[in-house]
Short mmCIF file of C-alpha atoms and ligand atoms in Angstrom, two decimals:
data_model
loop_
_atom_site.label_atom_id
_atom_site.label_comp_id
_atom_site.label_asym_id
_atom_site.label_seq_id
_atom_site.Cartn_x
_atom_site.Cartn_y
_atom_site.Cartn_z
CA MET A 6 136.76 -41.18 11.20
CA ARG A 7 133.49 -43.08 11.45
CA LYS A 8 133.14 -45.47 14.37
CA LYS A 9 131.98 -48.98 13.42
CA LEU A 10 128.61 -50.18 14.69
CA VAL A 11 127.84 -53.89 14.96
CA ALA A 12 124.23 -54.56 15.87
CA GLY A 13 122.42 -57.79 16.65
CA ASN A 14 118.81 -57.89 15.51
CA TRP A 15 117.31 -60.77 17.46
CA LYS A 16 114.00 -60.48 15.58
CA MET A 17 111.13 -62.52 17.10
CA ASN A 18 113.44 -64.85 19.01
CA ASN A 19 114.08 -65.41 22.73
CA ASP A 20 111.66 -64.97 25.62
CA VAL A 21 112.65 -62.89 28.65
CA VAL A 22 114.67 -65.64 30.30
CA GLU A 23 116.50 -66.58 27.10
CA SER A 24 117.14 -62.93 26.19
CA THR A 25 118.56 -62.11 29.60
CA ALA A 26 120.83 -65.17 29.47
CA LEU A 27 122.10 -64.24 26.00
CA ALA A 28 122.67 -60.62 27.06
CA LYS A 29 124.59 -61.86 30.11
CA SER A 30 126.73 -64.09 27.94
CA ILE A 31 127.49 -61.25 25.49
CA LYS A 32 128.27 -58.93 28.39
CA SER A 33 130.70 -61.48 29.85
CA LEU A 34 132.65 -61.32 26.57
CA SER A 35 132.62 -57.53 26.32
CA GLY A 36 136.14 -57.27 27.76
CA GLU A 37 137.24 -58.79 24.45
CA PHE A 38 135.42 -56.26 22.26
CA ASP A 39 137.54 -53.85 20.30
CA ALA A 40 137.17 -50.46 21.99
CA ASP A 41 136.66 -48.73 18.65
CA VAL A 42 133.53 -50.70 17.84
CA GLU A 43 130.09 -49.80 19.13
CA VAL A 44 128.06 -52.89 19.98
CA LEU A 45 124.28 -52.88 20.01
CA ILE A 46 121.65 -55.52 20.67
CA CYS A 47 118.02 -55.27 19.67
CA PRO A 48 115.79 -57.78 21.49
CA ALA A 49 112.01 -58.12 21.20
CA PHE A 50 109.92 -55.48 23.02
CA THR A 51 109.07 -57.93 25.80
CA SER A 52 112.75 -58.40 26.65
CA LEU A 53 113.92 -54.78 26.39
CA TYR A 54 113.58 -53.98 30.07
CA SER A 55 115.29 -57.07 31.45
CA VAL A 56 118.07 -56.93 28.86
CA LYS A 57 118.59 -53.26 29.68
CA GLN A 58 118.97 -54.16 33.36
CA GLU A 59 121.35 -56.99 32.50
CA LEU A 60 123.58 -54.73 30.39
CA CYS A 61 123.90 -52.15 33.14
CA GLY A 62 127.55 -51.26 33.73
CA SER A 63 128.66 -52.36 30.24
CA ASN A 64 129.20 -50.35 27.04
CA ILE A 65 126.77 -52.47 25.08
CA LYS A 66 123.92 -50.41 23.69
CA ILE A 67 120.31 -51.42 23.44
CA GLY A 68 117.78 -50.81 20.70
CA ALA A 69 114.23 -51.68 19.69
CA GLN A 70 113.29 -53.35 16.41
CA ASN A 71 110.39 -51.07 15.54
CA MET A 72 108.13 -48.33 16.92
CA HIS A 73 105.03 -46.32 16.02
CA TYR A 74 105.42 -42.69 14.99
CA GLU A 75 102.79 -41.25 17.32
CA ASP A 76 103.63 -40.34 20.93
CA LYS A 77 100.56 -42.12 22.32
CA GLY A 78 96.95 -42.95 21.57
CA ALA A 79 94.53 -45.56 20.33
CA TYR A 80 96.96 -47.75 18.39
CA THR A 81 96.37 -51.20 19.85
CA GLY A 82 99.46 -53.34 19.90
CA GLU A 83 101.89 -50.53 19.10
CA VAL A 84 104.81 -49.08 21.08
CA SER A 85 105.65 -45.37 20.98
CA PRO A 86 109.01 -43.59 20.79
CA VAL A 87 108.23 -41.93 24.14
CA MET A 88 107.86 -45.33 25.80
CA LEU A 89 111.20 -46.46 24.39
CA LYS A 90 112.99 -43.24 25.32
CA ASN A 91 111.63 -43.28 28.86
CA MET A 92 112.89 -46.85 29.28
CA GLY A 93 116.41 -45.71 28.39
CA ILE A 94 116.46 -47.27 24.94
CA GLU A 95 119.01 -45.59 22.69
CA TYR A 96 118.51 -47.03 19.18
CA VAL A 97 115.58 -48.14 17.04
CA ILE A 98 115.53 -50.10 13.79
CA ILE A 99 113.19 -48.51 11.25
CA GLY A 100 111.85 -49.92 8.00
CA HIS A 101 113.35 -53.39 8.20
CA SER A 102 112.48 -55.32 5.03
CA GLU A 103 110.44 -57.76 7.13
CA ARG A 104 108.35 -54.80 8.32
CA ARG A 105 108.04 -53.52 4.76
CA GLN A 106 107.17 -56.89 3.23
CA LEU A 107 105.16 -58.65 5.94
CA PHE A 108 103.55 -55.65 7.63
CA PHE A 109 103.20 -53.38 4.60
CA GLU A 110 105.24 -50.44 5.85
CA ASP A 111 105.69 -47.99 3.04
CA ASP A 112 108.25 -45.23 2.51
CA GLU A 113 105.90 -42.61 3.91
CA THR A 114 105.49 -44.52 7.18
CA VAL A 115 109.23 -45.09 7.38
CA ASN A 116 109.78 -41.34 6.96
CA LYS A 117 107.27 -40.54 9.73
CA LYS A 118 108.93 -43.05 12.05
CA LEU A 119 112.39 -41.63 11.36
CA LYS A 120 111.19 -38.11 12.17
CA ALA A 121 109.47 -39.29 15.35
CA ALA A 122 112.56 -41.21 16.51
CA LEU A 123 114.78 -38.17 15.95
CA LYS A 124 112.29 -35.86 17.68
CA HIS A 125 112.54 -38.03 20.79
CA GLY A 126 116.30 -38.42 20.70
CA LEU A 127 116.37 -42.05 19.58
CA LYS A 128 119.09 -43.05 17.11
CA PRO A 129 117.44 -44.66 14.09
CA ILE A 130 118.88 -47.45 11.96
CA LEU A 131 117.13 -47.09 8.61
CA CYS A 132 116.98 -50.32 6.60
CA VAL A 133 116.97 -50.23 2.82
CA GLY A 134 117.55 -52.89 0.19
CA GLU A 135 116.29 -54.41 -3.01
CA THR A 136 114.55 -57.73 -3.68
CA LEU A 137 116.05 -60.43 -5.89
CA GLU A 138 113.62 -59.50 -8.63
CA GLN A 139 114.75 -55.89 -8.51
CA ARG A 140 118.43 -56.89 -8.65
CA GLU A 141 117.82 -59.26 -11.53
CA GLY A 142 115.91 -56.49 -13.29
CA ASN A 143 118.90 -54.15 -12.80
CA VAL A 144 116.86 -51.66 -10.81
CA GLU A 145 118.59 -52.21 -7.46
CA LYS A 146 120.24 -48.79 -7.37
CA GLU A 147 117.10 -46.96 -8.41
CA THR A 148 115.16 -48.89 -5.74
CA VAL A 149 117.60 -48.09 -2.96
CA ARG A 150 117.97 -44.45 -4.05
CA ASN A 151 114.17 -44.07 -3.90
CA GLN A 152 114.01 -45.63 -0.43
CA VAL A 153 116.81 -43.34 0.80
CA THR A 154 115.37 -40.19 -0.77
CA LYS A 155 111.88 -40.79 0.60
CA ALA A 156 113.16 -41.79 4.04
CA PHE A 157 115.24 -38.60 4.46
CA GLU A 158 112.53 -36.27 3.10
CA GLY A 159 112.04 -33.22 5.33
CA ILE A 160 114.87 -34.18 7.69
CA GLY A 161 117.50 -31.48 8.29
CA ALA A 162 121.24 -32.06 7.95
CA ASP A 163 121.78 -31.91 11.74
CA ASP A 164 119.42 -34.85 12.16
CA ALA A 165 120.47 -36.72 9.02
CA VAL A 166 123.94 -37.42 10.46
CA LYS A 167 122.30 -39.18 13.43
CA ILE A 168 120.77 -41.80 11.12
CA THR A 169 122.59 -45.06 10.45
CA VAL A 170 121.64 -46.65 7.15
CA ALA A 171 121.67 -50.44 6.96
CA TYR A 172 121.91 -51.82 3.42
CA GLU A 173 120.16 -55.17 3.60
CA PRO A 174 119.48 -56.79 0.24
CA VAL A 175 116.26 -58.74 0.81
CA TRP A 176 117.60 -61.78 -1.07
CA ALA A 177 120.50 -62.07 1.40
CA ILE A 178 118.44 -62.02 4.61
CA GLY A 179 118.24 -65.36 6.37
CA THR A 180 119.09 -67.17 3.15
CA GLY A 181 122.76 -67.89 3.76
CA LYS A 182 123.49 -65.93 0.54
CA THR A 183 125.52 -62.82 1.17
CA ALA A 184 126.15 -60.04 -1.23
CA THR A 185 129.77 -60.18 -2.29
CA SER A 186 131.93 -57.63 -0.54
CA VAL A 187 132.18 -55.80 -3.87
CA GLN A 188 128.38 -55.67 -4.30
CA ALA A 189 127.90 -54.57 -0.68
CA ASN A 190 130.55 -51.86 -0.84
CA GLU A 191 129.34 -50.62 -4.20
CA MET A 192 125.83 -50.12 -2.83
CA ALA A 193 127.13 -48.54 0.39
CA ALA A 194 129.14 -46.06 -1.70
CA PHE A 195 126.07 -45.42 -3.84
CA ILE A 196 123.96 -44.73 -0.73
CA ARG A 197 126.64 -42.31 0.48
CA LYS A 198 126.59 -40.55 -2.88
CA SER A 199 122.79 -40.31 -2.76
CA ILE A 200 122.99 -38.74 0.71
CA ALA A 201 125.66 -36.30 -0.54
CA LYS A 202 123.27 -35.22 -3.31
CA ILE A 203 120.49 -34.52 -0.81
CA TYR A 204 122.70 -32.80 1.78
CA SER A 205 126.45 -32.37 1.29
CA LEU A 206 129.64 -34.38 1.05
CA GLU A 207 130.29 -33.64 4.71
CA VAL A 208 126.96 -35.10 5.84
CA SER A 209 127.45 -38.17 3.66
CA GLU A 210 130.92 -38.76 5.07
CA ASN A 211 129.53 -38.77 8.60
CA VAL A 212 126.57 -41.11 8.10
CA LEU A 213 127.24 -44.70 9.17
CA ILE A 214 126.34 -47.33 6.60
CA GLN A 215 126.05 -50.95 7.71
CA TYR A 216 125.65 -54.10 5.69
CA GLY A 217 123.15 -56.78 6.72
CA GLY A 218 122.21 -60.15 5.25
CA SER A 219 123.66 -63.50 6.34
CA VAL A 220 126.68 -61.95 8.04
CA LYS A 221 128.62 -64.70 9.85
CA LYS A 222 132.06 -64.93 11.35
CA ASP A 223 133.31 -66.55 8.15
CA ASN A 224 132.37 -63.65 5.88
CA ALA A 225 132.51 -60.76 8.37
CA ASN A 226 136.16 -59.95 7.81
CA GLU A 227 135.76 -59.43 4.08
CA ILE A 228 132.61 -57.37 4.40
CA LEU A 229 133.66 -55.26 7.35
CA THR A 230 136.97 -54.19 5.85
CA GLN A 231 135.31 -52.49 2.88
CA SER A 232 135.86 -48.73 2.63
CA ASP A 233 132.21 -47.64 2.75
CA ILE A 234 130.89 -50.24 5.20
CA ASP A 235 130.82 -49.09 8.80
CA GLY A 236 129.55 -52.20 10.52
CA ALA A 237 126.93 -54.88 10.28
CA LEU A 238 123.32 -55.52 11.18
CA VAL A 239 123.37 -59.18 12.12
CA GLY A 240 120.33 -61.45 12.42
CA GLY A 241 120.76 -65.19 13.00
CA ALA A 242 124.44 -65.06 13.89
CA SER A 243 123.79 -62.57 16.70
CA LEU A 244 121.84 -65.23 18.62
CA GLN A 245 125.07 -66.97 19.64
CA SER A 246 127.39 -64.93 21.78
CA LEU A 247 130.69 -66.37 20.51
CA GLU A 248 129.72 -66.06 16.87
CA PHE A 249 128.60 -62.47 17.53
CA LEU A 250 131.90 -61.72 19.33
CA ASN A 251 133.84 -63.01 16.34
CA ILE A 252 131.91 -60.72 14.01
CA ILE A 253 132.42 -57.74 16.32
CA ASN A 254 136.15 -58.31 16.36
CA TYR A 255 136.39 -58.18 12.59
CA ALA A 256 134.90 -54.69 12.63
CA LYS A 257 138.13 -52.82 13.32
P1 13P B 302 120.36 -62.61 8.88
O1 13P B 302 121.73 -62.17 9.40
O2 13P B 302 119.76 -63.69 9.68
O3 13P B 302 120.43 -62.87 7.41
O4 13P B 302 119.40 -61.34 9.07
C1 13P B 302 119.82 -60.09 8.63
C2 13P B 302 118.87 -59.06 9.11
O5 13P B 302 117.74 -59.00 8.66
C3 13P B 302 119.31 -58.15 10.16
O6 13P B 302 118.41 -57.12 10.37
#
């Protein structure tokens, strides 16, 4: 039985003071979280340390939103997996569509980052998803299959099961448009099938697959009760503790 994972991606929001206050507020509600759901928050790099301190003594996990694939070196402005690991960070989001579109991350870079995260014992959340143009051109499955295949290239089965895949259709991110639960589940099942083809049915049954894109408390129930969806990667709605709590509690 796969455990559900609900993650808040705070993106480039909240300074240290605001992040710590939001983490404190989420922590104060954690007694109301369903015990079967893993809860994760991913603040900006600058807030990771203080949020980590604030979450001490709770079950809420902490993750970064990005990382470089090298351990160290002359990469001005970058943060390495070693730095994250040594700070006690457990998860890292890799290949978010905003990274791919705005910062030109390609599949090869995403693959390198995944390997580096796994090498250092970080749990990656790999983001995949098609643009509106690709969906309208009926190439959404081909697009996502390519992203999945290239991301997992050269990664062994033992490591593959440690990767969570987040299906985030680009057209649903921050737009208020969600994929229907049928569309989301269909793609999650397709991703699982693609992983089964690369590895085995067993591996594919163990990989967590989240949905992300305008998840709110009003649509969370429908999305999170789908057979192949194991949680959500939440942007905007994770910036309010009560809204986030409501989403978490639909993920049973
Ligand atoms: P929104 O929930 O704001 O649409 O963002 C989704 C997302 O990109 C999470 O990574």
